[in-house]
Coordinates of C-alpha atoms in Angstrom, one line a residue:
M653 CA -134.1 87.2 169.0
S654 CA -133.9 84.7 171.9
F655 CA -134.1 81.7 169.5
L656 CA -130.8 82.7 168.0
Q657 CA -129.0 81.7 171.3
V658 CA -128.1 78.1 171.8
L659 CA -129.4 76.8 175.2
P660 CA -129.7 73.6 177.1
A661 CA -133.1 71.8 176.5
P662 CA -135.7 72.3 179.2
G663 CA -136.0 69.2 181.3
L664 CA -132.5 68.1 181.3
H665 CA -131.3 66.8 184.6
D666 CA -128.7 68.9 186.4
E667 CA -125.6 67.0 185.2
A668 CA -126.6 66.9 181.6
R669 CA -127.7 70.6 181.6
E670 CA -124.2 71.5 183.1
R671 CA -122.3 69.5 180.4
V672 CA -124.4 71.2 177.6
Q673 CA -123.8 74.6 179.1
A674 CA -120.0 73.8 179.3
T675 CA -120.0 72.7 175.6
I676 CA -121.9 76.0 174.6
E677 CA -119.5 78.1 176.4
R678 CA -116.4 76.1 175.3
L679 CA -117.5 76.3 171.5
K680 CA -118.5 80.1 172.1
L681 CA -121.8 79.3 170.5
N682 CA -123.6 82.4 172.0
D683 CA -120.6 84.9 171.1
K684 CA -121.6 88.0 169.2
E685 CA -120.2 86.7 166.1
C686 CA -122.2 83.4 166.2
I687 CA -125.4 85.2 166.9
A688 CA -125.0 87.6 164.1
A689 CA -124.2 85.0 161.7
R690 CA -127.5 83.2 162.7
E691 CA -129.2 86.4 162.6
M692 CA -128.0 87.1 159.0
Y693 CA -129.1 83.7 157.8
Y694 CA -132.6 84.2 159.4
A695 CA -133.0 87.4 158.0
A696 CA -132.1 86.4 154.5
Y697 CA -134.4 83.5 154.9
L698 CA -137.3 85.8 156.1
D699 CA -136.5 88.1 152.9
G700 CA -136.8 85.2 150.6
G701 CA -133.2 85.1 149.6
L702 CA -132.5 81.8 151.2
T703 CA -134.5 78.7 151.1
L704 CA -135.3 76.2 153.9
E705 CA -133.2 73.6 152.2
W706 CA -130.1 76.0 151.9
L707 CA -130.6 76.7 155.6
R708 CA -130.6 73.1 156.3
E709 CA -127.4 72.5 154.5
W710 CA -125.5 75.7 155.7
S711 CA -127.3 76.7 158.8
P712 CA -128.8 73.6 160.4
F713 CA -129.4 75.2 163.9
V714 CA -131.4 78.1 162.2
A715 CA -133.3 75.7 160.0
R716 CA -134.3 73.5 162.9
E717 CA -135.6 76.5 165.0
V718 CA -137.6 77.9 162.0
V719 CA -139.2 74.6 161.6
R720 CA -139.6 73.8 165.5
Q721 CA -141.2 77.3 166.0
G722 CA -143.6 77.0 163.0
L723 CA -141.8 79.9 161.2
A724 CA -141.2 78.1 158.0
R725 CA -142.5 79.5 154.8
L726 CA -144.9 77.4 152.9
P727 CA -143.8 76.5 149.3

């Protein structure tokens, strides 16, 4: 799932994009462990085991992407 990766936002100017990419790499945000954790949270959310509120508290990146991409479950 590509949305589980952290990527610089489209439209950033070159310097900002490079700084964001350097931060992503320095913090290892796209390492297998980080992606696996985000995948686990997303799968648990899809299965109904986690609420969007829980995701917002414990996995804000996944929560923002669920909402941004229109994947949030209706209450």
